[in-house]
Amino acid sequence: MAAHVDPAFATPGAGDYEDFFEDATRLDAAIAAAGLENVWLHRRGEAKNLATGEVKKPGAGWQPWGVQSSNSLNMAVITPGFHPLQVELDVDRYPHWNVFQQNAGRRLHLAGVGLEGAGFEMVDAIRDLVADGGKIVVKTVQSKKGIWFNEISGPDDAQRFVDDAIMDIAFHMLGAPRAFLVQQHVTMEYEYRLFVVDGQVVTGAGAIEEHTPIDATCRPFNNAVRKNRALHSPIEDRPDIVDELVYFGQHIADEIKAGPGVNLTRYVLDVAIGENGPLIVEFNSMLNSGLYASDPTAVARKVNSLRS
Ligand SMILES: Nc1ncnc2c1ncn2[C@@H]1O[C@H](COP(=O)(O)OP(=O)(O)OP(=O)(O)O)[C@@H](O)[C@H]1O
Ligand SMILES: [Mg+2]
C-alpha cells in the first residue's frame, strides 16, 4: 500500500515525509498480518473497521498498533485478543536491568542530584567514571527527558557540569535518587535497531535517520548501516556487521526471556559495535521507536501469532 500512495509533502526532510511512510507501512503491516477485518483506524475517539466501515468506540482489550499519536494517519487499532501492550511500559526501566549493565560496553552509574545524603550523587558518579577528565553522557532514566554530552576536564569540573545540567532538568528530578544514567562516552559504531517479539529478534535495520521501511533492500534484516550516526557518515552495505549485531541481539533477547526480573514480550533493542565488540545502546518500547528500513510486517505477523 505504502508504495502506491504519497505524503502531502513529497520531499525527504520536509518534516512529515518519514513519518508518513512509517505510518503507512505500519498500517500495511497490520493489514498483512491480521487481515483487513481486524484492523480499525482510530480517529478522535472512534475506530472505523477497514473491511466493513463499521464505527465503534474502542473498549477494554483493544490494542493500539504502532503509530505515534502525533503522526499523520492517526492510530490503527487491532481488535481484542492482540497481545497486551501494557508490559511495554516496563522497558523504560532498562537502565536498572543487569542484562543492560553487563552488556553496555561502558561503565555507568545510576545517580541523582540534590539527594542530601539519600543516594549516589551525580557529581560523585562523574568523578568515579572520569577521574582525570574525559567525555561523559548523562541521560534521564525517564524516557526522552534529556541527554547531555560533555567533556569533563577534571574532578572540579564535574560540579560545573552538574550545576549547568540542573538548569535544564525538571524540578521533580531534583532529589530523586537514580533519576539519571551517568555513562562513560565510548565508541558506538554501526548503530542498529532490532525489534524483538516474544524472545525472538524478528527484524532490524541500521540507524539511518532518512530511511523508512520503503528503503529496505534486504528483509527482515536490512544490510545498510552507517559507521557514525551523529555525523551521518556514508551508508555502507555490511552484511558481516549486521550478522554480528543480530547474533548479539538474539543472545540478549534469550537472556531476557530466560532471566528473572524482566517480563517483556515486545521491545526495541538498539545495539552497536564498541571497541570490544557489540554493545547495547538502549532499549525502547515499540510505540516509541522509529522504524528505519526494518520490516514492520515481520513484527505484525509475530505479534498476531500471539493472539489469545
Ligand atoms: N555512552 C555513550 N557513548 C557514546 N555515545 C553515546 C552514548 N550513549 C548514547 N550515545 C549516542 O547518543 C545517541 C542517543 O542516545 P540514546 O539512544 O541513549 O538516547 P535517546 O534519548 O533515545 O536519543 P535518540 O532519540 O536520538 O536515539 C545514541 O544513538 C548514540 O549515538
Ligand atoms: Mg535512542
CSV table of C-alpha atoms and ligand atoms in Angstrom, one decimal:
chain,number,residue,atom,x,y,z
A,1,MET,CA,0.0,0.0,0.0
A,2,ALA,CA,2.7,2.5,1.0
A,3,ALA,CA,4.4,2.0,-2.3
A,4,HIS,CA,1.3,3.4,-4.1
A,5,VAL,CA,0.5,6.5,-2.1
A,6,ASP,CA,2.4,9.7,-1.4
A,7,PRO,CA,2.8,12.1,1.5
A,8,ALA,CA,1.4,15.6,1.2
A,9,PHE,CA,4.9,17.0,1.1
A,10,ALA,CA,6.9,14.6,-1.1
A,11,THR,CA,10.4,15.6,-0.3
A,12,PRO,CA,12.6,13.9,2.2
A,13,GLY,CA,13.3,16.2,5.2
A,14,ALA,CA,10.0,18.1,4.7
A,15,GLY,CA,9.0,17.1,8.2
A,16,ASP,CA,6.3,14.6,7.7
A,17,TYR,CA,8.0,12.6,4.9
A,18,GLU,CA,9.5,9.9,7.1
A,19,ASP,CA,6.5,9.9,9.5
A,20,PHE,CA,4.2,9.4,6.6
A,21,PHE,CA,5.9,6.3,5.2
A,22,GLU,CA,6.4,4.9,8.7
A,23,ASP,CA,2.6,5.2,9.4
A,24,ALA,CA,1.7,3.8,6.0
A,25,THR,CA,4.0,0.8,6.3
A,26,ARG,CA,2.8,0.1,9.9
A,27,LEU,CA,-0.8,0.1,8.7
A,28,ASP,CA,0.2,-2.0,5.7
A,29,ALA,CA,1.9,-4.5,8.1
A,30,ALA,CA,-1.2,-4.6,10.4
A,31,ILE,CA,-3.4,-5.5,7.5
A,32,ALA,CA,-1.0,-8.1,6.1
A,33,ALA,CA,-0.7,-9.8,9.5
A,34,ALA,CA,-4.3,-9.6,10.9
A,35,GLY,CA,-6.4,-9.1,7.8
A,36,LEU,CA,-8.4,-6.0,6.9
A,37,GLU,CA,-11.4,-7.1,9.0
A,38,ASN,CA,-9.3,-7.0,12.2
A,39,VAL,CA,-7.8,-3.5,11.6
A,40,TRP,CA,-9.6,-0.4,12.7
A,41,LEU,CA,-8.4,3.1,12.1
A,42,HIS,CA,-8.7,5.2,15.2
A,43,ARG,CA,-9.6,8.8,15.0
A,44,ARG,CA,-11.0,11.3,17.6
A,45,GLY,CA,-12.1,8.5,20.0
A,46,GLU,CA,-13.8,6.4,17.3
A,47,ALA,CA,-12.5,3.4,15.3
A,48,LYS,CA,-13.6,2.5,11.8
A,49,ASN,CA,-13.3,-1.1,10.5
A,50,LEU,CA,-11.3,-1.1,7.3
A,51,ALA,CA,-13.2,-4.1,5.9
A,52,THR,CA,-16.8,-3.2,6.8
A,53,GLY,CA,-16.7,0.5,7.6
A,54,GLU,CA,-18.4,-0.2,11.0
A,55,VAL,CA,-17.6,2.5,13.5
A,56,LYS,CA,-17.1,1.7,17.2
A,57,LYS,CA,-15.6,3.2,20.3
A,58,PRO,CA,-12.5,1.2,21.2
A,59,GLY,CA,-13.0,-0.6,24.6
A,60,ALA,CA,-11.1,-2.7,27.0
A,61,GLY,CA,-8.7,-5.1,25.4
A,62,TRP,CA,-8.2,-3.1,22.2
A,63,GLN,CA,-4.6,-2.7,21.4
A,64,PRO,CA,-3.1,0.2,19.6
A,65,TRP,CA,-0.8,-0.7,16.8
A,66,GLY,CA,2.4,1.2,16.3
A,67,VAL,CA,1.8,4.7,15.1
A,68,GLN,CA,2.7,7.5,17.3
A,69,SER,CA,-0.4,9.5,18.2
A,70,SER,CA,1.1,12.7,16.9
A,71,ASN,CA,1.6,11.2,13.4
A,72,SER,CA,-0.5,11.9,10.4
A,73,LEU,CA,-2.6,8.7,9.9
A,74,ASN,CA,-3.8,8.5,13.5
A,75,MET,CA,-3.9,5.2,15.2
A,76,ALA,CA,-4.5,1.8,13.6
A,77,VAL,CA,-6.2,-0.4,16.2
A,78,ILE,CA,-6.4,-4.1,16.1
A,79,THR,CA,-9.4,-6.0,17.6
A,80,PRO,CA,-9.3,-7.5,21.0
A,81,GLY,CA,-7.1,-10.5,21.6
A,82,PHE,CA,-3.9,-8.9,20.4
A,83,HIS,CA,-1.1,-9.4,22.9
A,84,PRO,CA,-1.3,-6.8,25.7
A,85,LEU,CA,0.8,-3.8,25.3
A,86,GLN,CA,1.0,-2.6,28.9
A,87,VAL,CA,4.1,-4.6,29.6
A,88,GLU,CA,5.9,-2.5,27.1
A,89,LEU,CA,6.0,0.4,29.5
A,90,ASP,CA,8.4,-1.7,31.7
A,91,VAL,CA,11.0,-1.2,29.0
A,92,ASP,CA,11.7,2.3,30.4
A,93,ARG,CA,13.3,0.6,33.4
A,94,TYR,CA,16.1,-0.8,31.3
A,95,PRO,CA,18.9,1.2,33.0
A,96,HIS,CA,18.2,-0.9,36.1
A,97,TRP,CA,18.5,-4.3,34.4
A,98,ASN,CA,21.6,-6.4,34.9
A,99,VAL,CA,21.4,-7.6,31.3
A,100,PHE,CA,21.8,-3.9,30.2
A,101,GLN,CA,24.5,-3.0,32.7
A,102,GLN,CA,26.5,-6.1,31.8
A,103,ASN,CA,26.3,-5.6,28.1
A,104,ALA,CA,26.5,-1.8,27.8
A,105,GLY,CA,30.2,-1.9,26.9
A,106,ARG,CA,30.8,1.1,29.2
A,107,ARG,CA,31.0,1.9,32.8
A,108,LEU,CA,27.8,3.6,34.1
A,109,HIS,CA,26.1,4.6,37.3
A,110,LEU,CA,22.5,5.4,38.3
A,111,ALA,CA,22.6,8.7,40.2
A,112,GLY,CA,20.6,11.7,41.3
A,113,VAL,CA,21.0,15.4,42.0
A,114,GLY,CA,20.3,17.1,45.4
A,115,LEU,CA,19.8,13.9,47.3
A,116,GLU,CA,21.1,15.3,50.6
A,117,GLY,CA,22.9,12.1,51.6
A,118,ALA,CA,20.0,9.8,50.5
A,119,GLY,CA,21.7,8.3,47.4
A,120,PHE,CA,24.5,8.4,44.9
A,121,GLU,CA,25.1,11.9,43.7
A,122,MET,CA,25.7,12.7,40.0
A,123,VAL,CA,28.8,14.6,40.8
A,124,ASP,CA,30.3,11.6,42.5
A,125,ALA,CA,29.3,9.3,39.7
A,126,ILE,CA,31.0,11.5,37.2
A,127,ARG,CA,34.2,11.7,39.3
A,128,ASP,CA,34.2,8.0,39.6
A,129,LEU,CA,33.8,7.4,35.8
A,130,VAL,CA,36.2,10.1,34.5
A,131,ALA,CA,38.5,10.8,37.5
A,132,ASP,CA,41.1,12.5,35.4
A,133,GLY,CA,38.8,14.1,32.9
A,134,GLY,CA,37.1,12.6,29.8
A,135,LYS,CA,33.8,12.5,28.0
A,136,ILE,CA,30.5,11.6,29.6
A,137,VAL,CA,27.0,11.0,28.5
A,138,VAL,CA,24.2,11.7,31.0
A,139,LYS,CA,20.7,10.6,30.2
A,140,THR,CA,17.4,10.8,32.2
A,141,VAL,CA,16.1,7.4,33.2
A,142,GLN,CA,12.6,8.7,32.3
A,143,SER,CA,12.4,8.3,28.5
A,144,LYS,CA,13.1,11.3,26.3
A,145,LYS,CA,13.5,13.9,29.1
A,146,GLY,CA,17.1,14.8,28.1
A,147,ILE,CA,20.5,13.7,27.2
A,148,TRP,CA,23.8,15.6,27.7
A,149,PHE,CA,27.2,15.0,26.1
A,150,ASN,CA,30.0,16.7,27.8
A,151,GLU,CA,33.8,16.8,28.2
A,152,ILE,CA,34.8,17.0,31.8
A,153,SER,CA,38.3,18.4,32.4
A,154,GLY,CA,38.8,17.0,35.9
A,155,PRO,CA,37.2,16.4,39.3
A,156,ASP,CA,36.4,20.1,39.9
A,157,ASP,CA,34.7,20.4,36.5
A,158,ALA,CA,32.2,17.7,37.4
A,159,GLN,CA,30.4,20.1,39.8
A,160,ARG,CA,30.3,22.7,37.0
A,161,PHE,CA,28.6,20.2,34.7
A,162,VAL,CA,26.0,19.3,37.4
A,163,ASP,CA,25.2,22.9,38.0
A,164,ASP,CA,24.7,23.5,34.3
A,165,ALA,CA,22.6,20.4,33.9
A,166,ILE,CA,20.3,21.5,36.8
A,167,MET,CA,19.2,24.4,34.7
A,168,ASP,CA,17.9,22.0,32.2
A,169,ILE,CA,16.2,19.4,34.3
A,170,ALA,CA,12.6,19.2,35.5
A,171,PHE,CA,12.1,20.2,39.1
A,172,HIS,CA,10.7,16.7,40.1
A,173,MET,CA,14.1,15.1,39.2
A,174,LEU,CA,15.9,17.1,41.9
A,175,GLY,CA,16.1,14.9,45.0
A,176,ALA,CA,15.1,11.7,43.0
A,177,PRO,CA,17.6,9.0,43.5
A,178,ARG,CA,18.7,7.1,40.4
A,179,ALA,CA,16.9,9.6,38.0
A,180,PHE,CA,20.0,9.8,35.7
A,181,LEU,CA,22.1,7.3,33.9
A,182,VAL,CA,25.6,8.6,34.0
A,183,GLN,CA,27.9,6.9,31.5
A,184,GLN,CA,31.4,7.0,30.0
A,185,HIS,CA,31.4,8.1,26.4
A,186,VAL,CA,32.5,5.2,24.3
A,187,THR,CA,32.8,4.3,20.6
A,188,MET,CA,29.4,3.2,19.2
A,189,GLU,CA,29.7,2.3,15.5
A,190,TYR,CA,27.2,0.9,13.1
A,191,GLU,CA,24.2,1.5,15.4
A,192,TYR,CA,21.4,-1.0,14.5
A,193,ARG,CA,17.8,-1.2,15.7
A,194,LEU,CA,16.3,-4.7,16.4
A,195,PHE,CA,12.6,-5.5,17.0
A,196,VAL,CA,12.1,-8.3,19.5
A,197,VAL,CA,8.7,-10.1,19.9
A,198,ASP,CA,8.3,-13.0,22.4
A,199,GLY,CA,12.1,-13.5,22.7
A,200,GLN,CA,12.8,-13.5,19.0
A,201,VAL,CA,14.6,-10.8,17.1
A,202,VAL,CA,12.3,-10.6,14.1
A,203,THR,CA,13.6,-7.7,12.0
A,204,GLY,CA,16.2,-4.9,12.2
A,205,ALA,CA,17.8,-2.0,10.3
A,206,GLY,CA,20.7,0.4,10.6
A,207,ALA,CA,20.1,3.7,12.5
A,208,ILE,CA,19.8,5.8,9.3
A,209,GLU,CA,17.5,8.7,10.1
A,210,GLU,CA,16.4,9.2,6.5
A,211,HIS,CA,15.4,5.5,6.0
A,212,THR,CA,11.9,4.1,6.3
A,213,PRO,CA,10.6,0.6,5.5
A,214,ILE,CA,10.3,1.7,1.9
A,215,ASP,CA,14.1,1.7,1.8
A,216,ALA,CA,14.6,-1.9,2.8
A,217,THR,CA,16.5,-3.8,0.2
A,218,CYS,CA,17.1,-6.9,2.4
A,219,ARG,CA,14.4,-8.3,4.7
A,220,PRO,CA,14.0,-9.0,7.6
A,221,PHE,CA,17.4,-7.6,8.4
A,222,ASN,CA,18.4,-4.7,6.2
A,223,ASN,CA,22.1,-4.6,5.5
A,224,ALA,CA,22.5,-0.8,5.2
A,225,VAL,CA,24.4,0.7,8.1
A,226,ARG,CA,26.4,3.8,8.8
A,227,LYS,CA,29.5,3.9,10.9
A,228,ASN,CA,28.8,7.2,12.6
A,229,ARG,CA,25.1,8.0,13.3
A,230,ALA,CA,25.7,11.6,14.6
A,231,LEU,CA,28.0,12.6,11.7
A,232,HIS,CA,25.8,10.9,9.0
A,233,SER,CA,28.8,9.1,7.6
A,234,PRO,CA,28.3,7.3,4.2
A,235,ILE,CA,25.8,4.4,4.1
A,236,GLU,CA,27.5,1.0,3.7
A,237,ASP,CA,26.2,-2.4,2.9
A,238,ARG,CA,27.7,-4.6,5.6
A,239,PRO,CA,26.0,-8.0,6.0
A,240,ASP,CA,29.0,-9.1,8.1
A,241,ILE,CA,28.4,-6.4,10.7
A,242,VAL,CA,24.6,-6.9,10.6
A,243,ASP,CA,25.1,-10.7,11.2
A,244,GLU,CA,27.3,-9.9,14.2
A,245,LEU,CA,24.8,-7.4,15.7
A,246,VAL,CA,21.7,-9.7,15.1
A,247,TYR,CA,23.5,-12.6,16.7
A,248,PHE,CA,24.4,-10.4,19.7
A,249,GLY,CA,20.8,-9.1,19.9
A,250,GLN,CA,19.3,-12.6,19.8
A,251,HIS,CA,21.7,-13.6,22.7
A,252,ILE,CA,20.4,-10.6,24.7
A,253,ALA,CA,16.8,-11.4,23.9
A,254,ASP,CA,17.4,-15.0,25.0
A,255,GLU,CA,18.8,-13.8,28.3
A,256,ILE,CA,15.9,-11.5,28.9
A,257,LYS,CA,13.4,-14.3,28.1
A,258,ALA,CA,15.1,-16.8,30.4
A,259,GLY,CA,16.2,-14.4,33.1
A,260,PRO,CA,14.2,-13.3,36.2
A,261,GLY,CA,13.2,-9.7,36.8
A,262,VAL,CA,12.3,-8.6,33.2
A,263,ASN,CA,9.0,-9.6,31.8
A,264,LEU,CA,8.7,-8.2,28.3
A,265,THR,CA,7.2,-9.5,25.2
A,266,ARG,CA,7.7,-6.7,22.7
A,267,TYR,CA,10.5,-4.2,22.7
A,268,VAL,CA,13.1,-2.5,20.6
A,269,LEU,CA,16.8,-3.1,21.2
A,270,ASP,CA,19.4,-0.7,19.9
A,271,VAL,CA,22.9,-2.2,19.5
A,272,ALA,CA,26.2,-1.0,18.1
A,273,ILE,CA,29.8,-2.1,17.7
A,274,GLY,CA,32.0,-0.9,20.5
A,275,GLU,CA,35.8,-1.1,21.0
A,276,ASN,CA,35.5,-4.6,22.4
A,277,GLY,CA,32.6,-5.9,20.2
A,278,PRO,CA,28.9,-5.5,20.2
A,279,LEU,CA,27.1,-3.5,23.0
A,280,ILE,CA,23.7,-2.3,23.9
A,281,VAL,CA,22.9,1.3,23.2
A,282,GLU,CA,19.5,1.4,24.8
A,283,PHE,CA,16.0,-0.2,24.9
A,284,ASN,CA,12.7,1.4,23.8
A,285,SER,CA,9.1,0.5,23.6
A,286,MET,CA,7.7,-0.2,20.2
A,287,LEU,CA,5.3,2.7,20.3
A,288,ASN,CA,8.2,5.0,20.9
A,289,SER,CA,10.6,3.9,18.1
A,290,GLY,CA,11.1,4.9,14.6
A,291,LEU,CA,11.3,2.0,12.1
A,292,TYR,CA,14.2,2.9,9.8
A,293,ALA,CA,14.3,0.3,7.0
A,294,SER,CA,13.0,-2.6,9.1
A,295,ASP,CA,10.2,-4.9,8.2
A,296,PRO,CA,7.1,-4.0,10.2
A,297,THR,CA,5.2,-6.8,8.6
A,298,ALA,CA,7.5,-9.3,10.3
A,299,VAL,CA,6.7,-7.7,13.7
A,300,ALA,CA,3.0,-7.6,12.9
A,301,ARG,CA,2.9,-11.3,11.9
A,302,LYS,CA,4.7,-12.4,15.0
A,303,VAL,CA,2.5,-10.3,17.3
A,304,ASN,CA,-0.6,-11.6,15.6
A,305,SER,CA,0.7,-15.2,16.2
A,306,LEU,CA,0.5,-14.4,19.9
A,307,ARG,CA,-3.2,-13.7,19.7
A,308,SER,CA,-5.0,-15.3,22.6
B,1,LIG,N1,27.6,6.3,26.4
B,1,LIG,C1,27.6,6.7,25.1
B,1,LIG,N2,28.8,6.9,24.5
B,1,LIG,C2,28.8,7.4,23.2
B,1,LIG,N3,27.7,7.7,22.5
B,1,LIG,C3,26.5,7.6,23.1
B,1,LIG,C4,26.4,7.1,24.5
B,1,LIG,N4,25.1,7.0,24.8
B,1,LIG,C5,24.4,7.4,23.7
B,1,LIG,N5,25.2,7.8,22.7
B,1,LIG,C6,24.9,8.3,21.4
B,1,LIG,O1,23.7,9.1,21.5
B,1,LIG,C7,22.6,8.6,20.8
B,1,LIG,C8,21.4,8.8,21.6
B,1,LIG,O2,21.4,8.0,22.8
B,1,LIG,P1,20.2,7.2,23.3
B,1,LIG,O3,19.7,6.4,22.2
B,1,LIG,O4,20.6,6.5,24.5
B,1,LIG,O5,19.2,8.4,23.7
B,1,LIG,P2,17.8,8.8,23.1
B,1,LIG,O6,17.2,9.8,24.0
B,1,LIG,O7,17.0,7.7,22.7
B,1,LIG,O8,18.1,9.6,21.8
B,1,LIG,P3,17.7,9.3,20.3
B,1,LIG,O9,16.2,9.5,20.3
B,1,LIG,O10,18.4,10.3,19.4
B,1,LIG,O11,18.0,7.9,20.0
B,1,LIG,C9,22.9,7.1,20.6
B,1,LIG,O12,22.3,6.7,19.4
B,1,LIG,C10,24.5,7.1,20.4
B,1,LIG,O13,24.8,7.5,19.1
B,2,MG,MG,17.9,6.3,21.1
